[in-house]
Amino acid sequence: MSALEKSMHLGRLPSRPPLPGSGGSQSGAKMRMGPGRKRDFSPVPWSQYFESMEDVEVENETGKDTFRVYKSGSEGPVLLLLHGGGHSALSWAVFTAAIISRVQCRIVALDLRSHGETKVKNSEDLSAETMAKDVGNVVEAMYGDLPPPIMLIGHSMGGAIAVHTASSNLVPSLLGLCMIDVVEGTAMDALNSMQNFLRGRPKTFKSLENAIEWSVKSGQIRNLESARVSMVGQVKQCEGIASPEGSKSIVEGIIEEEEEDEEGSESISKRKKEDDMEGLPSETQNLLLFLQTKKDHPYTWRIELAKTEKYWDGWFRGLSNLFLSCPIPKLLLLAGVDRLDKDLTIGQMQGKFQMQVLPQCGHAVHEDAPDKVAEAVATFLIRHRFAEPIGGFQCVFPGC
């Protein structure tokens, strides 16, 4: 496996060609279209998948922080969903619809600090300790001293935060723990190549549709249905010039993307604009380029993941042993069995957790195959008598 393959979201890029719409029978059906018909990359609102949205206020030393949560369901245990780095709670949208139809439960999908629509005073602090405390504080703010039974489910970075939250006993009513496609060994190996991956991404997008199309065609999200709701939480409209460095990075991103244009028209146009600006002061050139950038490419990433590098080691180092030491029923869902490191391999052989491999998925397992992930989680909940099946759902117990 190459370094670049390992680097996607502190995991790896999909090792197989992108399979848009491979998120299960329902999602796949929406992707099959007749010859000559264009796929619809328009964004879809969260309200098509979640029942309600709430901003939860949390008091701390620096003042009030506001955490965005999306909710569904009214009975049964709470599944508290934590997204991966750079993503948002909206990455759980299609999974939420799938799990709610299979088992009686409540969904709370949380935008972690500096992600999505959550607003915090100290947005620079993305340490595992701080984010784990955030999760505990949100639970306390929502439910008080008597929270309902809660299962933590986290993907990638969110999986690591779920484990840190559980091991620190920050959720007193914790029932179970689920990590999705995050393993300490693979994640630590990927850290060296993560910055190269981030530099290789487009810096900006012309529109939300453009961002959604890129996410599917690049293989970041293989399921178009999920990408249409999820990418809205990953990008934002460009703001004014924050600094010369900020404008330069956006300008360079546009130039890189234009050079890759299949038709070549944008690249030619760019060269003409550069010729026209010859002789102008460099600051003026940068300003003119940035203004053109803002006009043509109004969306950029909500969070600059490259700036969070100092926290990566703390998210993942020691994760396997922390996961194994949590004294609650545990589930590990992986995109490939090659993800297992030594500690988890031994723990799995000793029966310390339930594991299921979901093939033909990229790193965003819960987005690529929401029906399969919902089936696995629902089966786990029913097996441990945490929840009741609904809609005639039949458990399918995996062999591993």
mmCIF file of C-alpha atoms in Angstrom:
data_model
loop_
_atom_site.group_PDB
_atom_site.id
_atom_site.type_symbol
_atom_site.label_atom_id
_atom_site.label_comp_id
_atom_site.label_asym_id
_atom_site.label_seq_id
_atom_site.Cartn_x
_atom_site.Cartn_y
_atom_site.Cartn_z
ATOM 1 C CA MET A 1 0.000 0.000 0.000
ATOM 2 C CA SER A 2 1.492 3.372 -1.021
ATOM 3 C CA ALA A 3 1.884 6.306 1.351
ATOM 4 C CA LEU A 4 -0.741 8.256 -0.569
ATOM 5 C CA GLU A 5 -3.219 5.398 -0.290
ATOM 6 C CA LYS A 6 -2.757 5.473 3.483
ATOM 7 C CA SER A 7 -3.162 9.210 3.818
ATOM 8 C CA MET A 8 -6.887 9.792 3.240
ATOM 9 C CA HIS A 9 -8.353 11.281 6.435
ATOM 10 C CA LEU A 10 -5.509 9.902 8.503
ATOM 11 C CA GLY A 11 -6.364 6.502 7.026
ATOM 12 C CA ARG A 12 -5.941 5.990 3.306
ATOM 13 C CA LEU A 13 -7.389 6.760 -0.093
ATOM 14 C CA PRO A 14 -9.730 4.071 -1.435
ATOM 15 C CA SER A 15 -7.621 1.158 -2.664
ATOM 16 C CA ARG A 16 -10.178 0.268 -5.335
ATOM 17 C CA PRO A 17 -11.577 2.499 -8.099
ATOM 18 C CA PRO A 18 -14.391 4.775 -6.884
ATOM 19 C CA LEU A 19 -17.800 3.130 -7.001
ATOM 20 C CA PRO A 20 -20.300 6.014 -6.762
ATOM 21 C CA GLY A 21 -23.545 4.862 -5.212
ATOM 22 C CA SER A 22 -22.149 1.720 -3.618
ATOM 23 C CA GLY A 23 -23.859 2.575 -0.349
ATOM 24 C CA GLY A 24 -26.378 -0.260 -0.485
ATOM 25 C CA SER A 25 -29.385 -1.196 -2.548
ATOM 26 C CA GLN A 26 -31.387 1.955 -1.883
ATOM 27 C CA SER A 27 -28.539 4.362 -2.581
ATOM 28 C CA GLY A 28 -27.312 2.369 -5.553
ATOM 29 C CA ALA A 29 -30.740 2.466 -7.154
ATOM 30 C CA LYS A 30 -30.683 6.253 -7.091
ATOM 31 C CA MET A 31 -27.356 6.260 -8.942
ATOM 32 C CA ARG A 32 -28.428 4.081 -11.886
ATOM 33 C CA MET A 33 -29.414 6.350 -14.724
ATOM 34 C CA GLY A 34 -30.035 5.915 -18.418
ATOM 35 C CA PRO A 35 -27.398 6.656 -21.070
ATOM 36 C CA GLY A 36 -26.753 10.331 -21.676
ATOM 37 C CA ARG A 37 -28.398 11.462 -18.416
ATOM 38 C CA LYS A 38 -26.328 13.620 -16.104
ATOM 39 C CA ARG A 39 -25.977 12.776 -12.426
ATOM 40 C CA ASP A 40 -27.489 15.300 -10.051
ATOM 41 C CA PHE A 41 -24.806 16.910 -7.869
ATOM 42 C CA SER A 42 -27.117 19.481 -6.289
ATOM 43 C CA PRO A 43 -27.037 19.730 -2.460
ATOM 44 C CA VAL A 44 -29.776 18.161 -0.339
ATOM 45 C CA PRO A 45 -30.930 19.698 3.003
ATOM 46 C CA TRP A 46 -30.332 17.924 6.320
ATOM 47 C CA SER A 47 -34.088 17.913 7.003
ATOM 48 C CA GLN A 48 -34.569 15.077 4.515
ATOM 49 C CA TYR A 49 -32.698 12.752 6.875
ATOM 50 C CA PHE A 50 -32.856 14.187 10.408
ATOM 51 C CA GLU A 51 -36.034 15.139 12.280
ATOM 52 C CA SER A 52 -34.650 18.196 14.071
ATOM 53 C CA MET A 53 -31.607 20.392 14.644
ATOM 54 C CA GLU A 54 -30.478 22.036 17.873
ATOM 55 C CA ASP A 55 -27.650 24.314 19.024
ATOM 56 C CA VAL A 56 -26.495 23.147 22.460
ATOM 57 C CA GLU A 57 -24.835 25.765 24.688
ATOM 58 C CA VAL A 58 -21.990 24.655 26.934
ATOM 59 C CA GLU A 59 -20.456 26.817 29.677
ATOM 60 C CA ASN A 60 -16.696 26.633 30.235
ATOM 61 C CA GLU A 61 -13.749 28.684 31.479
ATOM 62 C CA THR A 62 -13.556 30.815 28.331
ATOM 63 C CA GLY A 63 -17.297 31.505 28.037
ATOM 64 C CA LYS A 64 -20.082 29.842 26.096
ATOM 65 C CA ASP A 65 -19.550 27.380 23.258
ATOM 66 C CA THR A 66 -22.353 26.346 20.934
ATOM 67 C CA PHE A 67 -22.450 22.814 19.501
ATOM 68 C CA ARG A 68 -24.695 21.940 16.566
ATOM 69 C CA VAL A 69 -26.514 18.608 16.827
ATOM 70 C CA TYR A 70 -28.935 16.861 14.478
ATOM 71 C CA LYS A 71 -31.495 14.484 15.984
ATOM 72 C CA SER A 72 -33.944 11.736 15.076
ATOM 73 C CA GLY A 73 -36.015 9.236 17.038
ATOM 74 C CA SER A 74 -37.863 9.490 20.350
ATOM 75 C CA GLU A 75 -37.362 6.134 22.110
ATOM 76 C CA GLY A 76 -34.588 3.690 22.859
ATOM 77 C CA PRO A 77 -30.866 4.241 23.463
ATOM 78 C CA VAL A 78 -29.097 7.326 22.124
ATOM 79 C CA LEU A 79 -26.540 6.714 19.380
ATOM 80 C CA LEU A 80 -24.119 9.628 19.730
ATOM 81 C CA LEU A 81 -22.372 9.980 16.356
ATOM 82 C CA LEU A 82 -18.913 11.584 15.985
ATOM 83 C CA HIS A 83 -17.628 12.408 12.478
ATOM 84 C CA GLY A 84 -14.117 12.247 11.043
ATOM 85 C CA GLY A 85 -11.637 15.089 10.591
ATOM 86 C CA GLY A 86 -12.843 17.735 8.158
ATOM 87 C CA HIS A 87 -16.315 16.204 7.973
ATOM 88 C CA SER A 88 -19.437 17.156 9.952
ATOM 89 C CA ALA A 89 -22.488 15.575 11.572
ATOM 90 C CA LEU A 90 -24.115 15.600 8.123
ATOM 91 C CA SER A 91 -21.879 12.681 7.124
ATOM 92 C CA TRP A 92 -24.252 10.532 9.234
ATOM 93 C CA ALA A 93 -27.415 11.645 7.410
ATOM 94 C CA VAL A 94 -28.063 8.608 5.210
ATOM 95 C CA PHE A 95 -26.930 6.216 7.951
ATOM 96 C CA THR A 96 -29.428 7.877 10.325
ATOM 97 C CA ALA A 97 -32.342 7.185 7.984
ATOM 98 C CA ALA A 98 -31.133 3.592 7.612
ATOM 99 C CA ILE A 99 -30.680 2.798 11.330
ATOM 100 C CA ILE A 100 -33.926 4.478 12.439
ATOM 101 C CA SER A 101 -35.849 2.172 10.103
ATOM 102 C CA ARG A 102 -34.237 -0.959 11.588
ATOM 103 C CA VAL A 103 -34.069 -0.491 15.347
ATOM 104 C CA GLN A 104 -35.714 1.602 18.040
ATOM 105 C CA CYS A 105 -33.163 4.258 18.933
ATOM 106 C CA ARG A 106 -32.468 7.968 19.130
ATOM 107 C CA ILE A 107 -29.830 9.683 17.006
ATOM 108 C CA VAL A 108 -27.685 12.611 18.112
ATOM 109 C CA ALA A 109 -25.128 13.572 15.441
ATOM 110 C CA LEU A 110 -22.665 16.165 16.736
ATOM 111 C CA ASP A 111 -20.544 18.761 14.911
ATOM 112 C CA LEU A 112 -17.232 18.580 16.774
ATOM 113 C CA ARG A 113 -15.376 21.794 17.633
ATOM 114 C CA SER A 114 -14.117 23.806 14.632
ATOM 115 C CA HIS A 115 -16.268 21.629 12.354
ATOM 116 C CA GLY A 116 -19.651 22.158 10.719
ATOM 117 C CA GLU A 117 -21.826 24.773 12.409
ATOM 118 C CA THR A 118 -20.335 24.439 15.905
ATOM 119 C CA LYS A 119 -18.914 27.704 17.305
ATOM 120 C CA VAL A 120 -16.341 27.682 20.127
ATOM 121 C CA LYS A 121 -14.196 30.380 21.751
ATOM 122 C CA ASN A 122 -10.940 28.453 21.353
ATOM 123 C CA SER A 123 -11.250 26.935 17.892
ATOM 124 C CA GLU A 124 -7.521 26.152 17.695
ATOM 125 C CA ASP A 125 -7.598 23.522 20.460
ATOM 126 C CA LEU A 126 -8.404 20.186 18.818
ATOM 127 C CA SER A 127 -6.661 17.982 21.356
ATOM 128 C CA ALA A 128 -8.200 14.597 22.124
ATOM 129 C CA GLU A 129 -8.672 15.643 25.748
ATOM 130 C CA THR A 130 -10.552 18.841 24.860
ATOM 131 C CA MET A 131 -12.792 17.193 22.270
ATOM 132 C CA ALA A 132 -13.594 14.311 24.609
ATOM 133 C CA LYS A 133 -14.604 16.845 27.279
ATOM 134 C CA ASP A 134 -16.790 18.564 24.673
ATOM 135 C CA VAL A 135 -18.695 15.317 24.130
ATOM 136 C CA GLY A 136 -19.246 14.876 27.874
ATOM 137 C CA ASN A 137 -20.318 18.505 28.237
ATOM 138 C CA VAL A 138 -22.833 18.244 25.389
ATOM 139 C CA VAL A 139 -24.342 15.105 26.942
ATOM 140 C CA GLU A 140 -24.629 16.884 30.299
ATOM 141 C CA ALA A 141 -26.146 20.007 28.719
ATOM 142 C CA MET A 142 -28.720 17.938 26.821
ATOM 143 C CA TYR A 143 -29.697 15.432 29.522
ATOM 144 C CA GLY A 144 -28.546 16.734 32.907
ATOM 145 C CA ASP A 145 -27.492 14.333 35.661
ATOM 146 C CA LEU A 146 -29.619 11.424 34.386
ATOM 147 C CA PRO A 147 -28.703 10.832 30.737
ATOM 148 C CA PRO A 148 -30.371 7.974 28.849
ATOM 149 C CA PRO A 149 -28.341 4.910 27.805
ATOM 150 C CA ILE A 150 -25.806 6.079 25.197
ATOM 151 C CA MET A 151 -23.690 4.281 22.609
ATOM 152 C CA LEU A 152 -20.753 6.213 21.155
ATOM 153 C CA ILE A 153 -20.109 5.667 17.436
ATOM 154 C CA GLY A 154 -17.199 7.435 15.775
ATOM 155 C CA HIS A 155 -15.573 7.460 12.345
ATOM 156 C CA SER A 156 -11.818 8.028 11.877
ATOM 157 C CA MET A 157 -10.870 11.018 14.098
ATOM 158 C CA GLY A 158 -14.349 10.776 15.649
ATOM 159 C CA GLY A 159 -13.696 7.127 16.461
ATOM 160 C CA ALA A 160 -10.555 8.127 18.336
ATOM 161 C CA ILE A 161 -12.461 10.839 20.216
ATOM 162 C CA ALA A 162 -15.191 8.306 21.077
ATOM 163 C CA VAL A 163 -12.565 6.025 22.628
ATOM 164 C CA HIS A 164 -10.943 8.878 24.585
ATOM 165 C CA THR A 165 -14.405 9.922 25.822
ATOM 166 C CA ALA A 166 -15.258 6.378 26.906
ATOM 167 C CA SER A 167 -11.908 5.681 28.592
ATOM 168 C CA SER A 168 -12.169 8.949 30.560
ATOM 169 C CA ASN A 169 -15.650 8.019 31.840
ATOM 170 C CA LEU A 170 -17.110 11.279 30.531
ATOM 171 C CA VAL A 171 -20.457 9.670 29.621
ATOM 172 C CA PRO A 172 -21.829 8.002 32.786
ATOM 173 C CA SER A 173 -24.585 6.069 31.000
ATOM 174 C CA LEU A 174 -22.364 4.546 28.311
ATOM 175 C CA LEU A 175 -23.711 1.276 26.882
ATOM 176 C CA GLY A 176 -21.317 0.490 24.073
ATOM 177 C CA LEU A 177 -18.619 1.778 21.752
ATOM 178 C CA CYS A 178 -18.168 1.539 17.988
ATOM 179 C CA MET A 179 -15.116 2.615 15.959
ATOM 180 C CA ILE A 180 -15.434 2.881 12.184
ATOM 181 C CA ASP A 181 -12.300 2.426 10.058
ATOM 182 C CA VAL A 182 -9.736 3.771 12.481
ATOM 183 C CA VAL A 183 -6.841 1.656 13.717
ATOM 184 C CA GLU A 184 -3.848 3.027 15.589
ATOM 185 C CA GLY A 185 -1.187 1.309 13.483
ATOM 186 C CA THR A 186 -2.601 2.398 10.113
ATOM 187 C CA ALA A 187 -3.338 5.919 11.331
ATOM 188 C CA MET A 188 0.157 6.434 12.787
ATOM 189 C CA ASP A 189 1.743 5.153 9.551
ATOM 190 C CA ALA A 190 -0.372 7.612 7.565
ATOM 191 C CA LEU A 191 0.590 10.744 9.492
ATOM 192 C CA ASN A 192 3.800 11.314 7.515
ATOM 193 C CA SER A 193 1.922 11.489 4.208
ATOM 194 C CA MET A 194 -1.148 13.366 5.439
ATOM 195 C CA GLN A 195 0.195 16.825 4.592
ATOM 196 C CA ASN A 196 0.985 15.718 1.020
ATOM 197 C CA PHE A 197 -2.587 14.492 0.630
ATOM 198 C CA LEU A 198 -4.021 17.756 1.963
ATOM 199 C CA ARG A 199 -1.822 19.808 -0.379
ATOM 200 C CA GLY A 200 -3.115 17.750 -3.290
ATOM 201 C CA ARG A 201 -6.772 18.609 -2.673
ATOM 202 C CA PRO A 202 -8.464 21.507 -4.490
ATOM 203 C CA LYS A 203 -8.296 24.643 -2.343
ATOM 204 C CA THR A 204 -11.568 26.036 -3.639
ATOM 205 C CA PHE A 205 -14.688 25.053 -5.592
ATOM 206 C CA LYS A 206 -16.858 27.061 -7.987
ATOM 207 C CA SER A 207 -20.051 25.933 -6.259
ATOM 208 C CA LEU A 208 -21.516 23.374 -3.881
ATOM 209 C CA GLU A 209 -22.325 21.237 -6.913
ATOM 210 C CA ASN A 210 -18.676 21.370 -7.942
ATOM 211 C CA ALA A 211 -17.574 20.299 -4.431
ATOM 212 C CA ILE A 212 -20.052 17.401 -4.391
ATOM 213 C CA GLU A 213 -18.939 16.269 -7.841
ATOM 214 C CA TRP A 214 -15.281 16.340 -6.784
ATOM 215 C CA SER A 215 -15.980 14.333 -3.618
ATOM 216 C CA VAL A 216 -17.625 11.548 -5.620
ATOM 217 C CA LYS A 217 -15.246 11.486 -8.590
ATOM 218 C CA SER A 218 -12.170 11.590 -6.339
ATOM 219 C CA GLY A 219 -13.494 8.656 -4.316
ATOM 220 C CA GLN A 220 -13.629 10.592 -1.018
ATOM 221 C CA ILE A 221 -17.320 9.673 -0.811
ATOM 222 C CA ARG A 222 -18.390 6.862 -3.120
ATOM 223 C CA ASN A 223 -22.101 7.303 -2.528
ATOM 224 C CA LEU A 224 -23.642 10.256 -4.380
ATOM 225 C CA GLU A 225 -26.711 10.321 -2.124
ATOM 226 C CA SER A 226 -24.539 10.842 0.950
ATOM 227 C CA ALA A 227 -22.201 13.301 -0.775
ATOM 228 C CA ARG A 228 -25.138 15.577 -1.668
ATOM 229 C CA VAL A 229 -26.006 16.121 1.997
ATOM 230 C CA SER A 230 -22.558 15.599 3.570
ATOM 231 C CA MET A 231 -20.375 18.001 1.556
ATOM 232 C CA VAL A 232 -22.499 20.971 2.653
ATOM 233 C CA GLY A 233 -20.932 20.512 6.097
ATOM 234 C CA GLN A 234 -17.370 20.323 4.759
ATOM 235 C CA VAL A 235 -17.184 23.541 2.740
ATOM 236 C CA LYS A 236 -18.130 27.177 3.277
ATOM 237 C CA GLN A 237 -18.268 30.346 1.209
ATOM 238 C CA CYS A 238 -14.971 32.164 0.950
ATOM 239 C CA GLU A 239 -14.604 35.171 3.213
ATOM 240 C CA GLY A 240 -12.598 38.379 2.701
ATOM 241 C CA ILE A 241 -8.820 38.426 2.545
ATOM 242 C CA ALA A 242 -7.628 37.422 5.983
ATOM 243 C CA SER A 243 -3.919 37.828 5.222
ATOM 244 C CA PRO A 244 -1.515 37.930 2.260
ATOM 245 C CA GLU A 245 -0.691 34.287 2.990
ATOM 246 C CA GLY A 246 -4.385 33.378 2.980
ATOM 247 C CA SER A 247 -5.026 35.015 -0.386
ATOM 248 C CA LYS A 248 -1.914 33.406 -1.852
ATOM 249 C CA SER A 249 -2.991 29.916 -0.861
ATOM 250 C CA ILE A 250 -6.401 30.378 -2.468
ATOM 251 C CA VAL A 251 -4.898 31.845 -5.642
ATOM 252 C CA GLU A 252 -2.482 28.947 -5.943
ATOM 253 C CA GLY A 253 -5.338 26.521 -5.464
ATOM 254 C CA ILE A 254 -7.239 28.072 -8.368
ATOM 255 C CA ILE A 255 -4.224 28.018 -10.633
ATOM 256 C CA GLU A 256 -3.635 24.344 -9.874
ATOM 257 C CA GLU A 257 -7.244 23.448 -10.540
ATOM 258 C CA GLU A 258 -7.437 25.475 -13.767
ATOM 259 C CA GLU A 259 -4.357 23.784 -15.151
ATOM 260 C CA GLU A 260 -6.143 20.454 -14.786
ATOM 261 C CA ASP A 261 -9.187 21.616 -16.768
ATOM 262 C CA GLU A 262 -9.927 19.056 -19.510
ATOM 263 C CA GLU A 263 -11.009 21.625 -22.073
ATOM 264 C CA GLY A 264 -8.005 23.853 -21.447
ATOM 265 C CA SER A 265 -10.117 27.010 -21.828
ATOM 266 C CA GLU A 266 -9.729 28.145 -18.229
ATOM 267 C CA SER A 267 -5.972 27.593 -18.368
ATOM 268 C CA ILE A 268 -5.705 29.740 -21.516
ATOM 269 C CA SER A 269 -7.849 32.417 -19.901
ATOM 270 C CA LYS A 270 -5.621 32.362 -16.828
ATOM 271 C CA ARG A 271 -2.457 32.861 -18.913
ATOM 272 C CA LYS A 272 -4.079 35.806 -20.701
ATOM 273 C CA LYS A 273 -4.963 37.427 -17.358
ATOM 274 C CA GLU A 274 -1.382 36.922 -16.183
ATOM 275 C CA ASP A 275 -0.040 38.599 -19.350
ATOM 276 C CA ASP A 276 -2.413 41.540 -18.849
ATOM 277 C CA MET A 277 -1.152 42.039 -15.277
ATOM 278 C CA GLU A 278 2.543 42.141 -16.165
ATOM 279 C CA GLY A 279 4.150 45.304 -14.860
ATOM 280 C CA LEU A 280 1.663 45.760 -12.024
ATOM 281 C CA PRO A 281 2.977 45.669 -8.427
ATOM 282 C CA SER A 282 2.903 42.147 -6.960
ATOM 283 C CA GLU A 283 0.450 43.161 -4.224
ATOM 284 C CA THR A 284 -1.962 44.498 -6.860
ATOM 285 C CA GLN A 285 -1.615 41.303 -8.882
ATOM 286 C CA ASN A 286 -2.385 39.202 -5.804
ATOM 287 C CA LEU A 287 -5.431 41.319 -4.999
ATOM 288 C CA LEU A 288 -6.799 41.132 -8.570
ATOM 289 C CA LEU A 289 -6.255 37.380 -8.692
ATOM 290 C CA PHE A 290 -7.952 36.942 -5.316
ATOM 291 C CA LEU A 291 -10.973 39.004 -6.350
ATOM 292 C CA GLN A 292 -11.306 36.871 -9.487
ATOM 293 C CA THR A 293 -10.918 33.795 -7.313
ATOM 294 C CA LYS A 294 -13.676 34.931 -4.963
ATOM 295 C CA LYS A 295 -15.982 35.558 -7.906
ATOM 296 C CA ASP A 296 -15.371 32.279 -9.725
ATOM 297 C CA HIS A 297 -14.627 29.926 -6.829
ATOM 298 C CA PRO A 298 -16.691 31.007 -3.816
ATOM 299 C CA TYR A 299 -16.357 27.839 -1.684
ATOM 300 C CA THR A 300 -13.443 26.569 0.378
ATOM 301 C CA TRP A 301 -12.916 24.044 3.196
ATOM 302 C CA ARG A 302 -14.515 24.891 6.560
ATOM 303 C CA ILE A 303 -11.450 23.740 8.482
ATOM 304 C CA GLU A 304 -7.780 23.833 7.518
ATOM 305 C CA LEU A 305 -6.794 20.314 8.547
ATOM 306 C CA ALA A 306 -3.128 20.990 7.824
ATOM 307 C CA LYS A 307 -3.049 23.375 10.819
ATOM 308 C CA THR A 308 -4.229 20.624 13.195
ATOM 309 C CA GLU A 309 -1.101 18.512 12.674
ATOM 310 C CA LYS A 310 0.204 18.949 16.231
ATOM 311 C CA TYR A 311 -2.860 17.070 17.537
ATOM 312 C CA TRP A 312 -2.761 14.075 15.186
ATOM 313 C CA ASP A 313 -0.364 12.022 17.296
ATOM 314 C CA GLY A 314 -2.498 12.577 20.403
ATOM 315 C CA TRP A 315 -5.641 11.395 18.643
ATOM 316 C CA PHE A 316 -4.225 8.009 17.662
ATOM 317 C CA ARG A 317 -1.211 7.019 19.769
ATOM 318 C CA GLY A 318 -2.197 4.278 22.238
ATOM 319 C CA LEU A 319 -5.682 4.069 20.725
ATOM 320 C CA SER A 320 -5.790 0.288 20.353
ATOM 321 C CA ASN A 321 -5.070 -0.406 24.033
ATOM 322 C CA LEU A 322 -7.488 2.329 25.116
ATOM 323 C CA PHE A 323 -10.203 0.735 22.971
ATOM 324 C CA LEU A 324 -9.489 -2.743 24.337
ATOM 325 C CA SER A 325 -9.486 -1.523 27.951
ATOM 326 C CA CYS A 326 -12.977 0.027 27.797
ATOM 327 C CA PRO A 327 -15.161 -2.328 29.919
ATOM 328 C CA ILE A 328 -18.222 -2.195 27.661
ATOM 329 C CA PRO A 329 -19.348 -4.112 24.567
ATOM 330 C CA LYS A 330 -17.323 -2.930 21.558
ATOM 331 C CA LEU A 331 -17.720 -3.035 17.779
ATOM 332 C CA LEU A 332 -15.060 -2.346 15.139
ATOM 333 C CA LEU A 333 -16.166 -1.806 11.522
ATOM 334 C CA LEU A 334 -13.429 -1.773 8.883
ATOM 335 C CA ALA A 335 -13.146 -1.266 5.135
ATOM 336 C CA GLY A 336 -10.477 -3.997 4.965
ATOM 337 C CA VAL A 337 -8.962 -6.615 7.264
ATOM 338 C CA ASP A 338 -5.459 -5.277 6.477
ATOM 339 C CA ARG A 339 -6.248 -2.364 8.820
ATOM 340 C CA LEU A 340 -5.710 -4.434 12.003
ATOM 341 C CA ASP A 341 -2.566 -3.774 14.040
ATOM 342 C CA LYS A 342 -0.937 -6.247 16.438
ATOM 343 C CA ASP A 343 -2.847 -5.241 19.587
ATOM 344 C CA LEU A 344 -6.232 -5.367 17.876
ATOM 345 C CA THR A 345 -5.399 -8.653 16.153
ATOM 346 C CA ILE A 346 -4.650 -10.256 19.522
ATOM 347 C CA GLY A 347 -7.721 -8.636 21.109
ATOM 348 C CA GLN A 348 -9.939 -9.866 18.292
ATOM 349 C CA MET A 349 -8.623 -13.423 18.691
ATOM 350 C CA GLN A 350 -9.398 -13.188 22.427
ATOM 351 C CA GLY A 351 -12.956 -12.087 21.699
ATOM 352 C CA LYS A 352 -12.581 -8.679 23.345
ATOM 353 C CA PHE A 353 -14.665 -6.958 20.684
ATOM 354 C CA GLN A 354 -16.884 -7.734 17.717
ATOM 355 C CA MET A 355 -15.415 -6.970 14.310
ATOM 356 C CA GLN A 356 -16.950 -6.765 10.876
ATOM 357 C CA VAL A 357 -15.257 -6.021 7.550
ATOM 358 C CA LEU A 358 -17.338 -4.246 4.926
ATOM 359 C CA PRO A 359 -15.639 -4.706 1.536
ATOM 360 C CA GLN A 360 -16.019 -2.438 -1.489
ATOM 361 C CA CYS A 361 -15.961 0.664 0.705
ATOM 362 C CA GLY A 362 -13.607 3.600 0.876
ATOM 363 C CA HIS A 363 -12.541 5.174 4.154
ATOM 364 C CA ALA A 364 -15.964 6.813 4.690
ATOM 365 C CA VAL A 365 -17.572 3.437 5.357
ATOM 366 C CA HIS A 366 -20.774 4.818 6.895
ATOM 367 C CA GLU A 367 -21.294 7.066 3.867
ATOM 368 C CA ASP A 368 -20.317 4.547 1.190
ATOM 369 C CA ALA A 369 -22.405 1.719 2.654
ATOM 370 C CA PRO A 370 -24.920 3.248 5.105
ATOM 371 C CA ASP A 371 -27.319 0.297 4.881
ATOM 372 C CA LYS A 372 -24.592 -2.232 5.698
ATOM 373 C CA VAL A 373 -23.282 -0.156 8.609
ATOM 374 C CA ALA A 374 -26.832 0.304 9.917
ATOM 375 C CA GLU A 375 -27.353 -3.456 9.681
ATOM 376 C CA ALA A 376 -24.164 -4.140 11.641
ATOM 377 C CA VAL A 377 -24.959 -1.568 14.354
ATOM 378 C CA ALA A 378 -28.592 -2.686 14.645
ATOM 379 C CA THR A 379 -27.487 -6.316 14.992
ATOM 380 C CA PHE A 380 -24.971 -5.302 17.696
ATOM 381 C CA LEU A 381 -27.672 -3.405 19.626
ATOM 382 C CA ILE A 382 -30.155 -6.268 19.434
ATOM 383 C CA ARG A 383 -27.566 -8.938 20.295
ATOM 384 C CA HIS A 384 -26.732 -7.100 23.543
ATOM 385 C CA ARG A 385 -30.414 -6.368 24.233
ATOM 386 C CA PHE A 386 -29.770 -2.621 24.081
ATOM 387 C CA ALA A 387 -32.603 -1.985 21.615
ATOM 388 C CA GLU A 388 -35.633 -3.591 19.962
ATOM 389 C CA PRO A 389 -35.897 -4.297 16.226
ATOM 390 C CA ILE A 390 -38.607 -2.567 14.216
ATOM 391 C CA GLY A 391 -40.038 -2.928 10.731
ATOM 392 C CA GLY A 392 -39.420 -6.674 10.654
ATOM 393 C CA PHE A 393 -35.640 -6.242 10.776
ATOM 394 C CA GLN A 394 -33.851 -9.597 10.918
ATOM 395 C CA CYS A 395 -30.398 -9.767 12.544
ATOM 396 C CA VAL A 396 -27.578 -11.041 10.367
ATOM 397 C CA PHE A 397 -24.803 -12.202 12.667
ATOM 398 C CA PRO A 398 -21.363 -11.896 10.999
ATOM 399 C CA GLY A 399 -18.880 -14.708 11.028
ATOM 400 C CA CYS A 400 -16.110 -12.596 12.551
#
